[in-house]
XYZ file of C-alpha atoms in Angstrom:
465
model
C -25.073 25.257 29.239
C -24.468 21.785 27.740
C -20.974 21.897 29.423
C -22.745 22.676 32.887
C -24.880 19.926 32.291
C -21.841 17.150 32.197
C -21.647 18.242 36.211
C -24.931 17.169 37.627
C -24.293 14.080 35.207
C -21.197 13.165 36.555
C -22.417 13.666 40.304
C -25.622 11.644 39.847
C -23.454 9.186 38.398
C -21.065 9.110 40.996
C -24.539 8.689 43.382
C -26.259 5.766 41.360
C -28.966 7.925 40.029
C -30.515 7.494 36.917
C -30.824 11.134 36.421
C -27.407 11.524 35.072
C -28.930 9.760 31.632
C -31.372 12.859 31.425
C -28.416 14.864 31.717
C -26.113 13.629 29.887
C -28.676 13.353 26.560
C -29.668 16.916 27.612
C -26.247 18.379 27.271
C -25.369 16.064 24.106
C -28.577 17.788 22.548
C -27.753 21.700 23.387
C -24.590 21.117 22.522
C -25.588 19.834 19.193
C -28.165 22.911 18.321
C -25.396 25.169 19.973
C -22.781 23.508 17.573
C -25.160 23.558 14.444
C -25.846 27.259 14.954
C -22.321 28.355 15.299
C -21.381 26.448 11.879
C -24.446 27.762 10.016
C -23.671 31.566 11.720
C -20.473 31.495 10.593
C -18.572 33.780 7.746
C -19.634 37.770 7.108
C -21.092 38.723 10.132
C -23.862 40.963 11.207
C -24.185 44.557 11.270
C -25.226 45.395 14.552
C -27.650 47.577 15.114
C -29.842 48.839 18.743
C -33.082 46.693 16.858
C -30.449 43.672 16.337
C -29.405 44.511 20.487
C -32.745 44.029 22.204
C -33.807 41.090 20.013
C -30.653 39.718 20.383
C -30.362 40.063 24.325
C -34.015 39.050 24.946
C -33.807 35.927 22.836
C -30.587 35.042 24.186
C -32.469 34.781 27.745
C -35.346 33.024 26.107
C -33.744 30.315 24.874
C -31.405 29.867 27.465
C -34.160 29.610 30.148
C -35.148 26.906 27.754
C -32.548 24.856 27.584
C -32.402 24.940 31.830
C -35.397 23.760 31.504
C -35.152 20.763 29.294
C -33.098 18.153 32.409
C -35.491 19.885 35.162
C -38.603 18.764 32.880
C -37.258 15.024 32.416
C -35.897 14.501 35.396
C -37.563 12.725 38.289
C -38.514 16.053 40.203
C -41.877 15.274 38.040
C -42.194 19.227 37.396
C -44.918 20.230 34.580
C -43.603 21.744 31.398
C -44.803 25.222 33.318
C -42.616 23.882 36.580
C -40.259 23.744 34.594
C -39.672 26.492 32.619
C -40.257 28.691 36.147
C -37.492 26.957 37.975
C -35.402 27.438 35.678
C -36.739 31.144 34.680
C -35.855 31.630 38.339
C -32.513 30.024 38.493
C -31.379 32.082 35.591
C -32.467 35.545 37.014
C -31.137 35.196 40.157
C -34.683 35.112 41.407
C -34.858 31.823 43.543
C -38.170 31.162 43.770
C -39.094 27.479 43.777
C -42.036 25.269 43.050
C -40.163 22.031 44.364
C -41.365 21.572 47.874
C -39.144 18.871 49.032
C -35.900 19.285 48.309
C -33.881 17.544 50.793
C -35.487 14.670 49.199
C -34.070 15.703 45.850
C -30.911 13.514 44.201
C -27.721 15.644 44.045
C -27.823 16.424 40.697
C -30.823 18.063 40.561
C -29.740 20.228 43.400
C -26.645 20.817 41.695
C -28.125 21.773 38.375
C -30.172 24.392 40.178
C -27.035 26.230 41.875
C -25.756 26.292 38.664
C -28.530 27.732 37.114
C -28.395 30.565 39.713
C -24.099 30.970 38.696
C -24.412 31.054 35.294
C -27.605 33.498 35.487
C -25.491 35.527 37.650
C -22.142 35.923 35.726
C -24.715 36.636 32.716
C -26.374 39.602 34.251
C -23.647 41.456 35.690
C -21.862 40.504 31.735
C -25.104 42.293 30.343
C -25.556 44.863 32.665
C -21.778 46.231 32.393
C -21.103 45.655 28.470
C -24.469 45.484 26.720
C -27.177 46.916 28.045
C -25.514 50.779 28.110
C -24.470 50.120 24.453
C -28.695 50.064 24.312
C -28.344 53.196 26.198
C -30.696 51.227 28.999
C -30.227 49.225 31.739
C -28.818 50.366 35.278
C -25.079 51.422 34.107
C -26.696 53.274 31.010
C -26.500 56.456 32.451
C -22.758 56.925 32.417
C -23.127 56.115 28.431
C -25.925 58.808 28.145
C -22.940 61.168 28.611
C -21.491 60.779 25.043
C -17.912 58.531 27.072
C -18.599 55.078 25.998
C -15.426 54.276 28.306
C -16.781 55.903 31.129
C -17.085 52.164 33.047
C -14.274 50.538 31.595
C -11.381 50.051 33.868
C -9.493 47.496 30.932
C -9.428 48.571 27.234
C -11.058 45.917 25.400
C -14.070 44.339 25.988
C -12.626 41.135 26.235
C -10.114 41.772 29.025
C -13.413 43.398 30.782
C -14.955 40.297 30.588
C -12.363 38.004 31.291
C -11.828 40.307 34.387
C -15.078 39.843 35.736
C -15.437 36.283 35.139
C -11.685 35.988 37.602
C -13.441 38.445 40.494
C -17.050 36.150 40.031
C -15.103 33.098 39.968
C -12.759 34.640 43.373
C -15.312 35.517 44.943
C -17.447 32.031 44.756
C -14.369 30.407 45.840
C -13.780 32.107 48.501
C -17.312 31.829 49.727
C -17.433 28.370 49.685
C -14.041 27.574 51.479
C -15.583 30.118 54.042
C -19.189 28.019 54.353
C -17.053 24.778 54.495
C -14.447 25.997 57.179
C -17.967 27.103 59.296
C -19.288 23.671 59.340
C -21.283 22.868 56.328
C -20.411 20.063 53.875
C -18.424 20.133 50.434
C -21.291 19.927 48.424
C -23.654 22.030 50.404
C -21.026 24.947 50.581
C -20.469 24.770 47.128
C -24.071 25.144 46.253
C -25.082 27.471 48.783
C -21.411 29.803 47.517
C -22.822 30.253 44.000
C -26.353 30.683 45.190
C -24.895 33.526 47.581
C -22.427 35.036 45.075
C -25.371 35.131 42.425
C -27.649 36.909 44.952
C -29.951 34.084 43.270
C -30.919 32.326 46.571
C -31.302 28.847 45.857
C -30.824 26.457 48.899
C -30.273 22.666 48.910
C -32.650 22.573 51.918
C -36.199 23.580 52.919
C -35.072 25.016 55.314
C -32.825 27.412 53.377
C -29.768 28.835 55.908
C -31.907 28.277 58.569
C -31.231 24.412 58.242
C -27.583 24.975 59.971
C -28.982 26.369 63.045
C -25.474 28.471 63.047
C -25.389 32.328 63.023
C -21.596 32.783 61.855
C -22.943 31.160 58.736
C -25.573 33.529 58.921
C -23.149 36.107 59.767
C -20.702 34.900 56.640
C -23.768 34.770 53.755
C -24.554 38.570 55.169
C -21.256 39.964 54.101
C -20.871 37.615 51.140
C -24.270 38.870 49.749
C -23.432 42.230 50.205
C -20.398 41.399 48.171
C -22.747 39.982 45.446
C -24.613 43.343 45.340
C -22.077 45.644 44.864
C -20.804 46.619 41.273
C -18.364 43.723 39.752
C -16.545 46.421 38.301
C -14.982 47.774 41.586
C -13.233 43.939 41.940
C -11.853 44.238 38.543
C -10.239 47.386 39.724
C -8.925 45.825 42.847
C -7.455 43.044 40.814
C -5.730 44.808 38.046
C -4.874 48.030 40.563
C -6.193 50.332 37.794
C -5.446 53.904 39.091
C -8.153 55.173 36.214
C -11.605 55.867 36.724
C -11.197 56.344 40.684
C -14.504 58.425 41.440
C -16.744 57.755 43.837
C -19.700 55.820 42.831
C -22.636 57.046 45.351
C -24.674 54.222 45.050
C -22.070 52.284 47.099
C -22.762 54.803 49.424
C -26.486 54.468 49.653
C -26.699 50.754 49.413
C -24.300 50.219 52.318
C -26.278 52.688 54.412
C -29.838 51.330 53.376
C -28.365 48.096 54.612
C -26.784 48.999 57.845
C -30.166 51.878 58.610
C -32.748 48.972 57.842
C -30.895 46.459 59.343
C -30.199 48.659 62.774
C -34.027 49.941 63.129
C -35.122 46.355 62.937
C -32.787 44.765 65.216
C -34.156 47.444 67.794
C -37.804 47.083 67.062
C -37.396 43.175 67.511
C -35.557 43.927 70.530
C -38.254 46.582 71.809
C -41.256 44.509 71.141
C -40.245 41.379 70.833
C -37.517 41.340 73.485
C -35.119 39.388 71.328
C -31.547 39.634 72.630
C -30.033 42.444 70.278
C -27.136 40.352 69.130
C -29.107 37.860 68.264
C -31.767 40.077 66.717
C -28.979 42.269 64.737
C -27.332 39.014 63.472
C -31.364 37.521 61.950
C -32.675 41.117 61.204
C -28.947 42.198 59.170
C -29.604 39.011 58.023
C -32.757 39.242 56.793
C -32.773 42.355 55.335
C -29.772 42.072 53.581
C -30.952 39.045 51.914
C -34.061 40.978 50.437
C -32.067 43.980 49.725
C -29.705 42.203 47.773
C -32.210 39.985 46.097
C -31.024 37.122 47.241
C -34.157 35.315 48.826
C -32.311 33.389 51.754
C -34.288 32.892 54.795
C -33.354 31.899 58.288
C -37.075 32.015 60.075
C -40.063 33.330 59.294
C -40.118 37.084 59.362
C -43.946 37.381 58.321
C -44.640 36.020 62.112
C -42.193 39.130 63.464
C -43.610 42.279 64.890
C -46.059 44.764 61.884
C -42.948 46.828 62.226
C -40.553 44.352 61.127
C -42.793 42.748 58.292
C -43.080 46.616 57.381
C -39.505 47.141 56.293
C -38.854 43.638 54.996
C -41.868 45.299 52.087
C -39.914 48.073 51.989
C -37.247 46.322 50.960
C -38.699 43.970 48.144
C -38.508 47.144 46.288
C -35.381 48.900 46.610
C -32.352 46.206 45.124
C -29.120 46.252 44.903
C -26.318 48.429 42.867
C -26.025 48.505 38.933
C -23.333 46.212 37.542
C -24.058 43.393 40.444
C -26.209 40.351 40.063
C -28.993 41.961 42.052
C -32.225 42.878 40.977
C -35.059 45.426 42.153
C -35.141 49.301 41.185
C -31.493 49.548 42.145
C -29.295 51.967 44.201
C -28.072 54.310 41.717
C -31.265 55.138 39.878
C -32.575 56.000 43.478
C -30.022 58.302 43.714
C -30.947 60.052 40.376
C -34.661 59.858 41.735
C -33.490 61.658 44.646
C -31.370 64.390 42.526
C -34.324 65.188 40.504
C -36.430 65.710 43.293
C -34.406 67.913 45.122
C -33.655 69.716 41.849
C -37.408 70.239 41.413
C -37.851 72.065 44.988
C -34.989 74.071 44.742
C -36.277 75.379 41.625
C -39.819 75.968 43.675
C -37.709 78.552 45.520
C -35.498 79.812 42.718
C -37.093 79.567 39.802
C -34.451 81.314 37.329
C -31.423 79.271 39.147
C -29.252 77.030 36.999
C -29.506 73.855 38.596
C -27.579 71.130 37.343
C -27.702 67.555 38.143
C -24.606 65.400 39.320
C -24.046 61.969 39.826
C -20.528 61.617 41.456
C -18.180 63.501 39.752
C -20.491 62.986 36.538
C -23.294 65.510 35.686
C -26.322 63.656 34.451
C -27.996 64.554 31.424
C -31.908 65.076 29.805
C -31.723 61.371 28.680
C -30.380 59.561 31.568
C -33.443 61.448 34.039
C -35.714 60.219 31.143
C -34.892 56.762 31.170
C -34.848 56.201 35.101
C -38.336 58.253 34.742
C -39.808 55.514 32.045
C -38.332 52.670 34.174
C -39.961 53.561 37.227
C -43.531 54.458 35.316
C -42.715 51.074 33.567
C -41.835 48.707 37.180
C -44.870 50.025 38.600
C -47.113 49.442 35.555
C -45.593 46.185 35.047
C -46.592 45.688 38.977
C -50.041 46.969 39.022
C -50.703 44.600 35.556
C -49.087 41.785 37.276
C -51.265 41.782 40.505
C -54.905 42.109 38.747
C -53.952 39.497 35.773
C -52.817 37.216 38.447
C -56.147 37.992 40.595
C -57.704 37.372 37.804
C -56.292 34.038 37.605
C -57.542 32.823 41.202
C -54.749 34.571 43.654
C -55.616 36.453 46.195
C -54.763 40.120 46.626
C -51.746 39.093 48.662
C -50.313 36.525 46.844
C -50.689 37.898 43.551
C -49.240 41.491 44.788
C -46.132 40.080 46.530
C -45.634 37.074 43.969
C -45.373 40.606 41.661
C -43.329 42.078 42.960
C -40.857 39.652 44.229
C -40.944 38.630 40.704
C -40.180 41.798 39.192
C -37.287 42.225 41.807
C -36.136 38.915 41.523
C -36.058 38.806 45.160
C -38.103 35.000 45.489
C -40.058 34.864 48.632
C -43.077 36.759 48.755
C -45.803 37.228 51.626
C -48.358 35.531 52.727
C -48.954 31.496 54.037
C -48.632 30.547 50.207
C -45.561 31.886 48.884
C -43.930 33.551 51.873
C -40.483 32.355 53.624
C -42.259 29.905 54.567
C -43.951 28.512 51.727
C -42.967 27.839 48.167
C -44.651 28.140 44.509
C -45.479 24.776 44.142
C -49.405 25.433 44.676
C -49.539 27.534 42.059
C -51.578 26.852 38.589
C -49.476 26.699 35.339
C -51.042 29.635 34.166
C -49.811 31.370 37.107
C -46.378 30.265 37.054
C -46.219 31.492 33.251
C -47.620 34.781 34.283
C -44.840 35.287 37.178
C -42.225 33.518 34.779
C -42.812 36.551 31.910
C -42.487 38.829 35.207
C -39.305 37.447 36.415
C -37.517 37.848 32.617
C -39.212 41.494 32.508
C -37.638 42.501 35.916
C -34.119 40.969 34.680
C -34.268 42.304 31.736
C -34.479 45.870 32.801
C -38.222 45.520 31.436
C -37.423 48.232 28.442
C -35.157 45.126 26.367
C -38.364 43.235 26.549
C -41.168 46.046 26.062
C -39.296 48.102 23.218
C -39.534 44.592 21.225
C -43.428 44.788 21.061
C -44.042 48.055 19.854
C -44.493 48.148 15.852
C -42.769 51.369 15.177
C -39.257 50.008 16.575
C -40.001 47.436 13.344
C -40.862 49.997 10.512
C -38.344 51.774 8.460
């Protein structure tokens, strides 16, 4: 993070704006703490233990968000302490929800420092989702590790390689991206941005306007197939890189993702086209578009979709719930435990008809075990808790039923625009009270953090002998 922050310096710098002070004394005092820890942690170290795990990965995010935080919060965007900490809450965890209205006003830096927030946040979750959250035996990829193979996702041997391999297909990927966004018109530094905003799924923009500032569908066309890329499991790149023959089986929430995509994306292009009497190229170009863009969490916008046809708005809330694939940067529910949702249901009526049948449940080539339908069972009775708390605490607070249900949920997805005049694709979150913006901020950590990391940490028997 303090290295990250010597880029916005440099840029502001570069631009005449005093901003790159607040930088540059922000990174020289994380990278002091950072420093000072790493001395004092050094020597024997630490049995680690699943307690040690969750507090470890939750405080991780904590702090980091934090120290994101600290330049937005001095800088001359003239966010509260509760701005803040949200912006960069939402940077982080891909969410890209933003309470800075005006941001082709903003200096470069700032800008800058946001897209970053959004690339680091992203190489971070797909890091945690792939190596640390199934050692917890939770998280998206955890049910491979519920089958007793703690290999079972590993394509390289050591950890290490693992990471360093997913840090060369993010980093690939980003590249390419950008040199794709520049060679379609847009400038150096907005392609950059807009790359590692797209890569990230994390959605944040440099304009207003979002994508729709360009006025250009092959961009539109490009960030489509680039956030589709974004969604889909890192791991699947690192085996295309290293052309590891091992651990070839199908993974069906590829599958499922790629058809939710292309089903939603084709039923809406027709409805616009049927009511609305929008060209169909043009409406399969916005509606793929669109959809994609929720689906994969990414939160880009091109128009607004709440003034489409009841149809349309329909499946863009259908959406907000469903995610991407484990191991990407995406957020919501997530492909694959849709397909064990789907498994166990259709286990459960063919034992209606057969009763005494033997009925086992597969995933791929992989049979999935007691644990791995009880922990997709306690995540969904856990997302929709979390989302029923969310709404009345923040109706409580002075939201209406709209806002404060789609500001929820779009939270707990990390998805960023909600519904609504306030926080829709048209609006932003820079109405909202601080009290508010904590409330959503807590959400937006929960929904990253596979809500169990943070949950588990608050019950007093995990902390007795």
């Amino acid at each position: 993070m303090a290295a990250a922050m010597l880029l916005p310096a440099l840029v502001d710098l570069a631009e005449d704006n005093e901003d790159w002070r607040v930088f540059a004394l922000s990174s020289f005092l994380i990278g002091a703490v950072g420093a000072l820890v790493g001395a004092a942690s050094r020597g024997e170290p630490m049995r680690f233990n699943a307690r040690l795990g969750f507090l470890l990965v939750t405080t991780v995010w904590v702090v980091t968000v934090l120290a994101g935080a600290l330049p937005l919060y001095f800088s001359s965007a003239g966010l509260s302490i509760a701005g803040a900490v949200f912006e960069s809450t939402s940077g982080l965890t891909t969410t890209g929800a933003s309470v800075i209205s005006s941001l082709d006003l903003l200096p470069p830096g700032l800008l800058l420092w946001r897209s970053l927030l959004n690339w680091i946040g992203g190489i971070g979750i797909v890091v945690m989702a792939i190596m640390i959250l199934p050692q917890l035996r939770i998280g998206g990829l955890a049910l491979f590790q519920m089958e007793g193979s703690d290999k079972a996702d590993k394509v390289l041997p050591r950890a290490r390689q693992l990471a360093a391999g997913l840090a060369a297909a993010y980093g690939a990927l980003t590249v390419l991206c950008a040199a794709t966004y520049a060679a379609l018109g847009m400038s150096v530094f907005d392609a950059v941005n807009h790359a590692m905003a797209t890569i990230s799924t994390g959605g944040f923009s440099t304009h207003d306007a979002s994508l729709g500032y360009f006025h250009d569908d092959r961009i539109l066309v490009a960030a489509t197939l680039f956030m589709i890329l974004g969604a889909l499991p890192f791991v699947i790149y690192v085996r295309a890189f290293t052309g590891s023959r091992s651990q070839r089986r199908r993974d069906p929430q590829i599958a499922v993702f790629l058809v939710l995509c292309l089903v939603l994306s084709l039923a809406l292009a027709v409805s616009r086209r049927l009511i609305e009497g929008v060209p169909f190229g043009e409406a399969l170009i916005t509606s793929s578009f669109g959809l994609v863009s929720l689906l994969s969490t990414t939160g880009f916008v091109s128009d607004d979709y709440t003034r489409w046809s009841e149809a349309a708005v329909g499946l863009f809330f259908i959406a907000l719930f469903l995610g991407g694939c484990a191991g990407s940067t995406a957020g919501g529910i997530k492909a694959n435990r849709l397909v064990v949702l789907y498994k166990l249901v259709d286990a459960s009526f063919r034992r209606l008809v057969r009763p005494h049948a033997v009925i086992r449940l597969r995933y791929g080539e992989s049979e999935i075990q007691p644990q791995a339908v009880q922990a997709v069972t306690i995540f969904f009775f856990l997302y929709f808790g979390v989302l029923l708390i969310g709404t009345v605490v923040l109706g409580v607070l002075g939201l209406d039923l709209l806002t404060a249900f789609s500001g929820t949920l779009t939270s707990l997805s990390n998805v960023g625009p909600g519904f609504g005049p306030v926080i829709g694709p048209a609006g932003d979150f820079s109405s909202l009270t601080d009290a508010q913006l904590w409330v959503l901020t807590a959400i937006m950590l929960l929904g990253r953090l596979e809500i169990v990391t943070v949950v588990i940490l608050f019950l007093p028997s995990i902390w007795m002998r």
